[in-house]
PDB file of C-alpha atoms and ligand atoms in Angstrom:
ATOM      1  CA  MET A   1     174.459 157.068   1.945  1.00  0.00           C
ATOM      2  CA  ARG A   2     172.200 154.266   0.732  1.00  0.00           C
ATOM      3  CA  LEU A   3     172.243 151.464   3.244  1.00  0.00           C
ATOM      4  CA  ILE A   4     170.447 148.123   3.531  1.00  0.00           C
ATOM      5  CA  LEU A   5     170.053 146.360   6.882  1.00  0.00           C
ATOM      6  CA  LEU A   6     169.583 142.614   6.482  1.00  0.00           C
ATOM      7  CA  GLY A   7     168.913 140.055   9.173  1.00  0.00           C
ATOM      8  CA  PRO A   8     166.341 137.782  10.781  1.00  0.00           C
ATOM      9  CA  PRO A   9     163.280 139.141  12.592  1.00  0.00           C
ATOM     10  CA  GLY A  10     164.293 140.388  16.036  1.00  0.00           C
ATOM     11  CA  ALA A  11     167.985 140.797  15.165  1.00  0.00           C
ATOM     12  CA  GLY A  12     167.718 144.508  15.976  1.00  0.00           C
ATOM     13  CA  LYS A  13     167.498 146.048  12.479  1.00  0.00           C
ATOM     14  CA  GLY A  14     164.868 148.629  13.459  1.00  0.00           C
ATOM     15  CA  THR A  15     166.721 149.568  16.640  1.00  0.00           C
ATOM     16  CA  LEU A  16     170.042 150.025  14.829  1.00  0.00           C
ATOM     17  CA  ALA A  17     168.369 151.933  11.983  1.00  0.00           C
ATOM     18  CA  GLY A  18     166.821 154.264  14.570  1.00  0.00           C
ATOM     19  CA  ARG A  19     170.305 155.112  15.856  1.00  0.00           C
ATOM     20  CA  LEU A  20     171.913 155.405  12.409  1.00  0.00           C
ATOM     21  CA  THR A  21     169.205 157.657  10.985  1.00  0.00           C
ATOM     22  CA  ASP A  22     170.266 160.384  13.446  1.00  0.00           C
ATOM     23  CA  CYS A  23     173.977 160.174  12.799  1.00  0.00           C
ATOM     24  CA  LEU A  24     173.745 159.725   9.011  1.00  0.00           C
ATOM     25  CA  SER A  25     170.868 162.222   8.547  1.00  0.00           C
ATOM     26  CA  VAL A  26     168.994 160.014   6.080  1.00  0.00           C
ATOM     27  CA  PRO A  27     165.493 158.568   6.601  1.00  0.00           C
ATOM     28  CA  HIS A  28     164.877 155.172   8.163  1.00  0.00           C
ATOM     29  CA  LEU A  29     162.544 153.215   5.863  1.00  0.00           C
ATOM     30  CA  SER A  30     161.015 150.249   7.675  1.00  0.00           C
ATOM     31  CA  SER A  31     158.931 148.143   5.292  1.00  0.00           C
ATOM     32  CA  GLY A  32     157.049 146.658   8.267  1.00  0.00           C
ATOM     33  CA  ASP A  33     156.160 150.130   9.630  1.00  0.00           C
ATOM     34  CA  ILE A  34     155.068 151.268   6.163  1.00  0.00           C
ATOM     35  CA  LEU A  35     152.803 148.214   5.736  1.00  0.00           C
ATOM     36  CA  ARG A  36     151.351 148.570   9.247  1.00  0.00           C
ATOM     37  CA  ALA A  37     150.609 152.246   8.538  1.00  0.00           C
ATOM     38  CA  GLN A  38     148.675 151.207   5.407  1.00  0.00           C
ATOM     39  CA  VAL A  39     146.612 148.783   7.492  1.00  0.00           C
ATOM     40  CA  ARG A  40     145.950 151.463  10.159  1.00  0.00           C
ATOM     41  CA  GLN A  41     144.942 154.043   7.552  1.00  0.00           C
ATOM     42  CA  GLY A  42     142.384 151.629   6.123  1.00  0.00           C
ATOM     43  CA  SER A  43     143.877 151.431   2.622  1.00  0.00           C
ATOM     44  CA  ASP A  44     142.102 149.123   0.122  1.00  0.00           C
ATOM     45  CA  LEU A  45     144.921 146.627   0.456  1.00  0.00           C
ATOM     46  CA  GLY A  46     144.843 146.812   4.274  1.00  0.00           C
ATOM     47  CA  PRO A  47     142.853 143.623   5.022  1.00  0.00           C
ATOM     48  CA  ALA A  48     144.966 141.510   2.634  1.00  0.00           C
ATOM     49  CA  LEU A  49     148.220 142.915   4.025  1.00  0.00           C
ATOM     50  CA  GLN A  50     147.080 142.287   7.583  1.00  0.00           C
ATOM     51  CA  LYS A  51     146.322 138.645   6.779  1.00  0.00           C
ATOM     52  CA  TYR A  52     149.827 138.003   5.481  1.00  0.00           C
ATOM     53  CA  MET A  53     151.498 139.884   8.319  1.00  0.00           C
ATOM     54  CA  GLU A  54     149.525 138.294  11.128  1.00  0.00           C
ATOM     55  CA  SER A  55     150.229 134.809   9.778  1.00  0.00           C
ATOM     56  CA  GLY A  56     153.985 135.542   9.545  1.00  0.00           C
ATOM     57  CA  GLN A  57     154.127 135.156   5.770  1.00  0.00           C
ATOM     58  CA  LEU A  58     155.753 137.651   3.466  1.00  0.00           C
ATOM     59  CA  VAL A  59     153.420 139.824   1.426  1.00  0.00           C
ATOM     60  CA  PRO A  60     153.710 139.252  -2.354  1.00  0.00           C
ATOM     61  CA  ASP A  61     156.776 140.698  -4.068  1.00  0.00           C
ATOM     62  CA  ASP A  62     154.932 142.823  -6.648  1.00  0.00           C
ATOM     63  CA  LEU A  63     153.017 144.577  -3.898  1.00  0.00           C
ATOM     64  CA  ILE A  64     155.907 145.405  -1.578  1.00  0.00           C
ATOM     65  CA  VAL A  65     158.165 146.349  -4.492  1.00  0.00           C
ATOM     66  CA  LYS A  66     155.615 148.935  -5.650  1.00  0.00           C
ATOM     67  CA  VAL A  67     155.294 150.396  -2.162  1.00  0.00           C
ATOM     68  CA  MET A  68     159.040 150.541  -1.436  1.00  0.00           C
ATOM     69  CA  ILE A  69     160.203 151.761  -4.858  1.00  0.00           C
ATOM     70  CA  SER A  70     157.734 154.585  -4.607  1.00  0.00           C
ATOM     71  CA  ARG A  71     159.114 155.375  -1.105  1.00  0.00           C
ATOM     72  CA  VAL A  72     162.808 155.438  -2.091  1.00  0.00           C
ATOM     73  CA  THR A  73     162.055 157.813  -4.947  1.00  0.00           C
ATOM     74  CA  GLN A  74     160.527 160.456  -2.652  1.00  0.00           C
ATOM     75  CA  PRO A  75     162.487 163.737  -2.386  1.00  0.00           C
ATOM     76  CA  ASP A  76     163.556 163.084   1.237  1.00  0.00           C
ATOM     77  CA  CYS A  77     165.578 160.087  -0.020  1.00  0.00           C
ATOM     78  CA  ALA A  78     167.673 162.168  -2.440  1.00  0.00           C
ATOM     79  CA  ALA A  79     170.685 162.084  -0.093  1.00  0.00           C
ATOM     80  CA  GLY A  80     170.138 158.440   0.809  1.00  0.00           C
ATOM     81  CA  PHE A  81     168.168 156.132   3.086  1.00  0.00           C
ATOM     82  CA  ILE A  82     168.419 153.210   5.465  1.00  0.00           C
ATOM     83  CA  LEU A  83     166.327 150.253   4.312  1.00  0.00           C
ATOM     84  CA  ASP A  84     165.115 148.030   7.156  1.00  0.00           C
ATOM     85  CA  GLY A  85     163.134 144.930   6.137  1.00  0.00           C
ATOM     86  CA  PHE A  86     163.383 145.463   2.373  1.00  0.00           C
ATOM     87  CA  PRO A  87     164.469 143.719   0.232  1.00  0.00           C
ATOM     88  CA  ARG A  88     163.564 140.332   1.710  1.00  0.00           C
ATOM     89  CA  THR A  89     163.598 138.110  -1.397  1.00  0.00           C
ATOM     90  CA  LEU A  90     165.775 137.833  -4.511  1.00  0.00           C
ATOM     91  CA  PRO A  91     163.096 139.292  -6.840  1.00  0.00           C
ATOM     92  CA  GLN A  92     162.751 142.265  -4.453  1.00  0.00           C
ATOM     93  CA  ALA A  93     166.546 142.786  -4.462  1.00  0.00           C
ATOM     94  CA  GLN A  94     166.620 142.615  -8.256  1.00  0.00           C
ATOM     95  CA  ALA A  95     163.753 145.118  -8.592  1.00  0.00           C
ATOM     96  CA  LEU A  96     165.501 147.515  -6.209  1.00  0.00           C
ATOM     97  CA  ASN A  97     168.767 147.104  -8.088  1.00  0.00           C
ATOM     98  CA  ASP A  98     167.066 147.809 -11.437  1.00  0.00           C
ATOM     99  CA  GLN A  99     165.478 150.969 -10.071  1.00  0.00           C
ATOM    100  CA  LEU A 100     168.677 152.273  -8.460  1.00  0.00           C
ATOM    101  CA  THR A 101     170.742 151.452 -11.549  1.00  0.00           C
ATOM    102  CA  GLU A 102     168.299 153.449 -13.661  1.00  0.00           C
ATOM    103  CA  VAL A 103     168.776 156.549 -11.504  1.00  0.00           C
ATOM    104  CA  GLN A 104     172.530 155.866 -11.054  1.00  0.00           C
ATOM    105  CA  ALA A 105     172.240 155.756  -7.282  1.00  0.00           C
ATOM    106  CA  PRO A 106     173.529 152.334  -6.230  1.00  0.00           C
ATOM    107  CA  ILE A 107     173.488 150.835  -2.742  1.00  0.00           C
ATOM    108  CA  ASP A 108     176.611 151.918  -0.834  1.00  0.00           C
ATOM    109  CA  MET A 109     176.626 149.234   1.814  1.00  0.00           C
ATOM    110  CA  VAL A 110     174.754 146.189   3.084  1.00  0.00           C
ATOM    111  CA  ILE A 111     174.953 145.473   6.808  1.00  0.00           C
ATOM    112  CA  TYR A 112     173.966 141.992   7.916  1.00  0.00           C
ATOM    113  CA  LEU A 113     172.895 141.783  11.531  1.00  0.00           C
ATOM    114  CA  ASP A 114     173.320 138.186  12.605  1.00  0.00           C
ATOM    115  CA  ALA A 115     171.700 136.753  15.746  1.00  0.00           C
ATOM    116  CA  GLY A 116     171.105 133.286  17.189  1.00  0.00           C
ATOM    117  CA  GLU A 117     167.678 131.683  17.415  1.00  0.00           C
ATOM    118  CA  GLN A 118     167.375 131.901  21.225  1.00  0.00           C
ATOM    119  CA  VAL A 119     168.309 135.588  21.185  1.00  0.00           C
ATOM    120  CA  ILE A 120     165.771 136.229  18.425  1.00  0.00           C
ATOM    121  CA  ILE A 121     162.993 134.464  20.301  1.00  0.00           C
ATOM    122  CA  SER A 122     163.575 136.345  23.560  1.00  0.00           C
ATOM    123  CA  ARG A 123     163.876 139.672  21.698  1.00  0.00           C
ATOM    124  CA  LEU A 124     160.558 139.140  19.901  1.00  0.00           C
ATOM    125  CA  ALA A 125     158.799 137.804  23.004  1.00  0.00           C
ATOM    126  CA  GLY A 126     159.766 140.929  24.966  1.00  0.00           C
ATOM    127  CA  ARG A 127     159.244 143.453  22.163  1.00  0.00           C
ATOM    128  CA  ARG A 128     156.625 146.133  22.825  1.00  0.00           C
ATOM    129  CA  VAL A 129     155.615 148.807  20.329  1.00  0.00           C
ATOM    130  CA  CYS A 130     153.674 152.034  20.426  1.00  0.00           C
ATOM    131  CA  PRO A 131     150.630 151.719  18.143  1.00  0.00           C
ATOM    132  CA  LEU A 132     150.621 155.499  17.645  1.00  0.00           C
ATOM    133  CA  CYS A 133     154.238 156.345  16.748  1.00  0.00           C
ATOM    134  CA  ASP A 134     155.855 152.891  16.133  1.00  0.00           C
ATOM    135  CA  ALA A 135     158.474 153.464  18.878  1.00  0.00           C
ATOM    136  CA  ASN A 136     160.093 150.197  19.824  1.00  0.00           C
ATOM    137  CA  TYR A 137     160.878 148.888  23.345  1.00  0.00           C
ATOM    138  CA  HIS A 138     161.836 145.665  25.070  1.00  0.00           C
ATOM    139  CA  ILE A 139     160.547 144.767  28.522  1.00  0.00           C
ATOM    140  CA  GLU A 140     164.073 143.864  29.711  1.00  0.00           C
ATOM    141  CA  THR A 141     166.698 145.297  27.394  1.00  0.00           C
ATOM    142  CA  MET A 142     165.041 148.592  26.395  1.00  0.00           C
ATOM    143  CA  PRO A 143     162.201 149.299  28.839  1.00  0.00           C
ATOM    144  CA  PRO A 144     160.210 152.548  28.688  1.00  0.00           C
ATOM    145  CA  ALA A 145     160.628 155.046  31.547  1.00  0.00           C
ATOM    146  CA  THR A 146     157.093 154.208  32.807  1.00  0.00           C
ATOM    147  CA  SER A 147     156.176 150.553  32.534  1.00  0.00           C
ATOM    148  CA  GLY A 148     153.803 149.862  29.624  1.00  0.00           C
ATOM    149  CA  LYS A 149     153.706 153.501  28.354  1.00  0.00           C
ATOM    150  CA  CYS A 150     155.394 155.076  25.334  1.00  0.00           C
ATOM    151  CA  ASP A 151     158.084 157.596  26.378  1.00  0.00           C
ATOM    152  CA  ARG A 152     157.139 159.901  23.481  1.00  0.00           C
ATOM    153  CA  ASP A 153     153.356 160.117  23.785  1.00  0.00           C
ATOM    154  CA  GLY A 154     152.229 158.070  26.825  1.00  0.00           C
ATOM    155  CA  THR A 155     150.222 155.623  24.662  1.00  0.00           C
ATOM    156  CA  ASP A 156     149.763 152.072  26.053  1.00  0.00           C
ATOM    157  CA  LEU A 157     152.409 149.798  24.537  1.00  0.00           C
ATOM    158  CA  GLN A 158     151.406 146.562  22.818  1.00  0.00           C
ATOM    159  CA  ALA A 159     153.008 143.263  21.840  1.00  0.00           C
ATOM    160  CA  ARG A 160     152.830 142.752  18.065  1.00  0.00           C
ATOM    161  CA  PRO A 161     150.371 139.988  17.098  1.00  0.00           C
ATOM    162  CA  ASP A 162     153.074 138.473  14.850  1.00  0.00           C
ATOM    163  CA  ASP A 163     155.439 138.188  17.839  1.00  0.00           C
ATOM    164  CA  ALA A 164     153.327 135.278  19.178  1.00  0.00           C
ATOM    165  CA  PRO A 165     155.401 132.044  19.409  1.00  0.00           C
ATOM    166  CA  GLN A 166     153.617 130.106  16.635  1.00  0.00           C
ATOM    167  CA  VAL A 167     153.891 133.068  14.226  1.00  0.00           C
ATOM    168  CA  ILE A 168     157.577 133.547  15.084  1.00  0.00           C
ATOM    169  CA  ARG A 169     158.146 129.988  13.858  1.00  0.00           C
ATOM    170  CA  THR A 170     156.586 130.784  10.471  1.00  0.00           C
ATOM    171  CA  ARG A 171     158.564 134.029  10.195  1.00  0.00           C
ATOM    172  CA  LEU A 172     161.847 132.250  10.874  1.00  0.00           C
ATOM    173  CA  GLN A 173     160.998 129.651   8.214  1.00  0.00           C
ATOM    174  CA  GLU A 174     160.153 132.411   5.729  1.00  0.00           C
ATOM    175  CA  TYR A 175     163.446 134.070   6.606  1.00  0.00           C
ATOM    176  CA  SER A 176     165.579 130.985   5.908  1.00  0.00           C
ATOM    177  CA  ARG A 177     163.646 130.057   2.771  1.00  0.00           C
ATOM    178  CA  LEU A 178     163.328 133.449   1.106  1.00  0.00           C
ATOM    179  CA  THR A 179     165.620 136.003   2.749  1.00  0.00           C
ATOM    180  CA  GLU A 180     168.802 134.087   3.574  1.00  0.00           C
ATOM    181  CA  PRO A 181     169.694 133.711  -0.151  1.00  0.00           C
ATOM    182  CA  LEU A 182     170.218 137.493  -0.136  1.00  0.00           C
ATOM    183  CA  LEU A 183     173.335 137.012   1.981  1.00  0.00           C
ATOM    184  CA  GLU A 184     175.049 135.411  -0.979  1.00  0.00           C
ATOM    185  CA  TYR A 185     173.535 137.880  -3.458  1.00  0.00           C
ATOM    186  CA  TYR A 186     174.906 140.873  -1.544  1.00  0.00           C
ATOM    187  CA  GLY A 187     177.913 139.113  -0.003  1.00  0.00           C
ATOM    188  CA  THR A 188     179.501 138.715  -3.415  1.00  0.00           C
ATOM    189  CA  ALA A 189     178.349 142.062  -4.789  1.00  0.00           C
ATOM    190  CA  GLY A 190     180.585 144.522  -2.963  1.00  0.00           C
ATOM    191  CA  ARG A 191     180.459 146.400   0.301  1.00  0.00           C
ATOM    192  CA  PHE A 192     179.001 143.962   2.797  1.00  0.00           C
ATOM    193  CA  ALA A 193     179.589 143.705   6.553  1.00  0.00           C
ATOM    194  CA  ARG A 194     178.399 141.196   9.135  1.00  0.00           C
ATOM    195  CA  LEU A 195     177.771 142.466  12.658  1.00  0.00           C
ATOM    196  CA  ASP A 196     177.261 140.361  15.758  1.00  0.00           C
ATOM    197  CA  GLY A 197     173.652 141.235  16.595  1.00  0.00           C
ATOM    198  CA  ASN A 198     173.717 139.089  19.751  1.00  0.00           C
ATOM    199  CA  LYS A 199     175.558 141.889  21.553  1.00  0.00           C
ATOM    200  CA  ASP A 200     173.873 144.691  23.480  1.00  0.00           C
ATOM    201  CA  ILE A 201     172.533 147.762  21.714  1.00  0.00           C
ATOM    202  CA  GLU A 202     175.554 150.011  22.382  1.00  0.00           C
ATOM    203  CA  GLU A 203     177.958 147.342  21.191  1.00  0.00           C
ATOM    204  CA  VAL A 204     176.004 146.724  17.975  1.00  0.00           C
ATOM    205  CA  PHE A 205     175.911 150.459  17.283  1.00  0.00           C
ATOM    206  CA  GLY A 206     179.677 150.619  17.949  1.00  0.00           C
ATOM    207  CA  GLN A 207     180.300 147.806  15.438  1.00  0.00           C
ATOM    208  CA  ALA A 208     178.197 149.630  12.830  1.00  0.00           C
ATOM    209  CA  GLN A 209     180.050 152.901  13.415  1.00  0.00           C
ATOM    210  CA  GLU A 210     183.343 151.081  13.036  1.00  0.00           C
ATOM    211  CA  VAL A 211     182.525 149.465   9.666  1.00  0.00           C
ATOM    212  CA  LEU A 212     180.989 152.670   8.312  1.00  0.00           C
ATOM    213  CA  THR A 213     183.958 154.732   9.426  1.00  0.00           C
ATOM    214  CA  LYS A 214     186.408 152.217   7.978  1.00  0.00           C
ATOM    215  CA  THR A 215     184.589 152.223   4.636  1.00  0.00           C
ATOM    216  CA  PHE A 216     183.502 155.843   4.262  1.00  0.00           C
ATOM    217  CA  GLY A 217     185.576 157.909   6.691  1.00  0.00           C
ATOM    218  CA  CYS A 218     184.160 159.740   9.701  1.00  0.00           C
ATOM    219  CA  VAL A 219     180.484 158.779  10.119  1.00  0.00           C
ATOM    220  CA  ASP A 220     179.535 162.182  11.537  1.00  0.00           C
ATOM    221  CA  GLU A 221     180.733 163.826   8.318  1.00  0.00           C
ATOM    222  CA  LEU A 222     178.678 161.630   6.012  1.00  0.00           C
TER     223      LEU A 222
HETATM  224  P1  LIG B   1     160.595 141.952  11.592  1.00  0.00           P
HETATM  225  O1  LIG B   1     161.759 142.696  11.101  1.00  0.00           O
HETATM  226  O2  LIG B   1     160.482 141.941  13.062  1.00  0.00           O
HETATM  227  O3  LIG B   1     160.478 140.590  10.976  1.00  0.00           O
HETATM  228  P2  LIG B   1     158.818 143.678  10.033  1.00  0.00           P
HETATM  229  O4  LIG B   1     158.118 144.712  10.816  1.00  0.00           O
HETATM  230  O5  LIG B   1     159.967 144.065   9.185  1.00  0.00           O
HETATM  231  O6  LIG B   1     159.232 142.568  11.073  1.00  0.00           O
HETATM  232  O7  LIG B   1     157.784 142.908   9.085  1.00  0.00           O
HETATM  233  C1  LIG B   1     156.558 142.453   9.573  1.00  0.00           C
HETATM  234  C2  LIG B   1     155.828 141.743   8.452  1.00  0.00           C
HETATM  235  O8  LIG B   1     155.575 142.635   7.364  1.00  0.00           O
HETATM  236  C3  LIG B   1     156.559 140.563   7.821  1.00  0.00           C
HETATM  237  O9  LIG B   1     156.432 139.357   8.556  1.00  0.00           O
HETATM  238  C4  LIG B   1     155.856 140.491   6.464  1.00  0.00           C
HETATM  239  O10 LIG B   1     154.569 139.918   6.550  1.00  0.00           O
HETATM  240  C5  LIG B   1     155.674 141.972   6.119  1.00  0.00           C
HETATM  241  N1  LIG B   1     156.840 142.491   5.383  1.00  0.00           N
HETATM  242  C6  LIG B   1     157.702 143.458   5.806  1.00  0.00           C
HETATM  243  N2  LIG B   1     158.645 143.684   4.889  1.00  0.00           N
HETATM  244  C7  LIG B   1     158.391 142.837   3.855  1.00  0.00           C
HETATM  245  C8  LIG B   1     159.039 142.563   2.613  1.00  0.00           C
HETATM  246  N3  LIG B   1     160.140 143.216   2.225  1.00  0.00           N
HETATM  247  N4  LIG B   1     158.487 141.609   1.815  1.00  0.00           N
HETATM  248  C9  LIG B   1     157.387 140.947   2.152  1.00  0.00           C
HETATM  249  N5  LIG B   1     156.733 141.143   3.315  1.00  0.00           N
HETATM  250  C10 LIG B   1     157.239 142.081   4.183  1.00  0.00           C
HETATM  251  P1  LIG B   2     164.041 143.795  13.982  1.00  0.00           P
HETATM  252  O1  LIG B   2     163.763 145.157  13.395  1.00  0.00           O
HETATM  253  O2  LIG B   2     165.275 143.178  13.413  1.00  0.00           O
HETATM  254  O3  LIG B   2     162.867 142.881  13.941  1.00  0.00           O
HETATM  255  P2  LIG B   2     164.025 145.201  16.537  1.00  0.00           P
HETATM  256  O4  LIG B   2     164.965 146.347  16.347  1.00  0.00           O
HETATM  257  O5  LIG B   2     162.574 145.482  16.524  1.00  0.00           O
HETATM  258  O6  LIG B   2     164.387 144.012  15.530  1.00  0.00           O
HETATM  259  O7  LIG B   2     164.426 144.505  17.931  1.00  0.00           O
HETATM  260  C1  LIG B   2     163.685 143.430  18.467  1.00  0.00           C
HETATM  261  C2  LIG B   2     163.547 143.631  19.983  1.00  0.00           C
HETATM  262  O8  LIG B   2     164.827 143.492  20.616  1.00  0.00           O
HETATM  263  C3  LIG B   2     163.021 144.998  20.377  1.00  0.00           C
HETATM  264  O9  LIG B   2     162.192 144.829  21.504  1.00  0.00           O
HETATM  265  C4  LIG B   2     164.295 145.806  20.748  1.00  0.00           C
HETATM  266  O10 LIG B   2     164.008 146.734  21.774  1.00  0.00           O
HETATM  267  C5  LIG B   2     165.229 144.719  21.248  1.00  0.00           C
HETATM  268  N1  LIG B   2     166.633 144.900  20.823  1.00  0.00           N
HETATM  269  C6  LIG B   2     167.061 145.338  19.623  1.00  0.00           C
HETATM  270  N2  LIG B   2     168.417 145.295  19.553  1.00  0.00           N
HETATM  271  C7  LIG B   2     168.836 144.781  20.726  1.00  0.00           C
HETATM  272  C8  LIG B   2     170.134 144.478  21.259  1.00  0.00           C
HETATM  273  N3  LIG B   2     171.250 144.657  20.544  1.00  0.00           N
HETATM  274  N4  LIG B   2     170.203 143.975  22.521  1.00  0.00           N
HETATM  275  C9  LIG B   2     169.070 143.747  23.216  1.00  0.00           C
HETATM  276  N5  LIG B   2     167.817 144.027  22.798  1.00  0.00           N
HETATM  277  C10 LIG B   2     167.701 144.532  21.557  1.00  0.00           C
END
């Protein structure tokens, strides 16, 4: 099962991917998590990546394409993957398509998680993440068991620097300018489903299960 999750920042792509990875038994590949890990590990490209990310701009296509193509060709992706945050531009989608066509392993489905601007802003404003394991929380809709601490490892949770209001504005502009054209690219290409990402987490997961079951049969058997 090779799945792409599309949608604006804060729509809930990472949260849904976290649920689907368990029931589909394929890895969740978050381009944002992969880039943040490179920054944390002090890679040569780290300072440049950090500058783009903290300003809310997309990192250059050639760079992210290299990183993500090398990730989807790892052995743990042989049975499939869930892409969250990649591709985000037409050249990225074309590069991914070229690679997958070459290995005869096309994308099976694109799920578009739609959400309104007010929902997005309150989701990002309340998002808290664990700097150690990347676990994702929300102060109201998905709070940790102990306020401010990661359920998995007890680390102090943080707001992401790019979830600051002025950076959110830039990210939303980048989304409409560069990522929204992908809706047409994938919408006319085949298996494509739009989910209402404004709904609560259980409902969004239910919608995803429904479209996957309708398209591929029982999700648990995939
Ligand atoms: P969100 O889904 O909340 O917008 P991500 O964690 O996916 O955030 O991405 C954070 C940042 O990482 C983006 O604003 C951008 O700078 C960079 N990034 C992630 N994925 C890509 C991509 N496919 N292309 C370019 N930049 C990306
Ligand atoms: P994205 O990966 O699209 O940027 P996330 O999955 O990180 O979005 O979700 C953004 C924030 O909203 C997180 O704090 C998450 O806990 C919360 N969240 C995600 N999905 C929902 C939902 N359906 N209802 C309410 N809160 C949600």
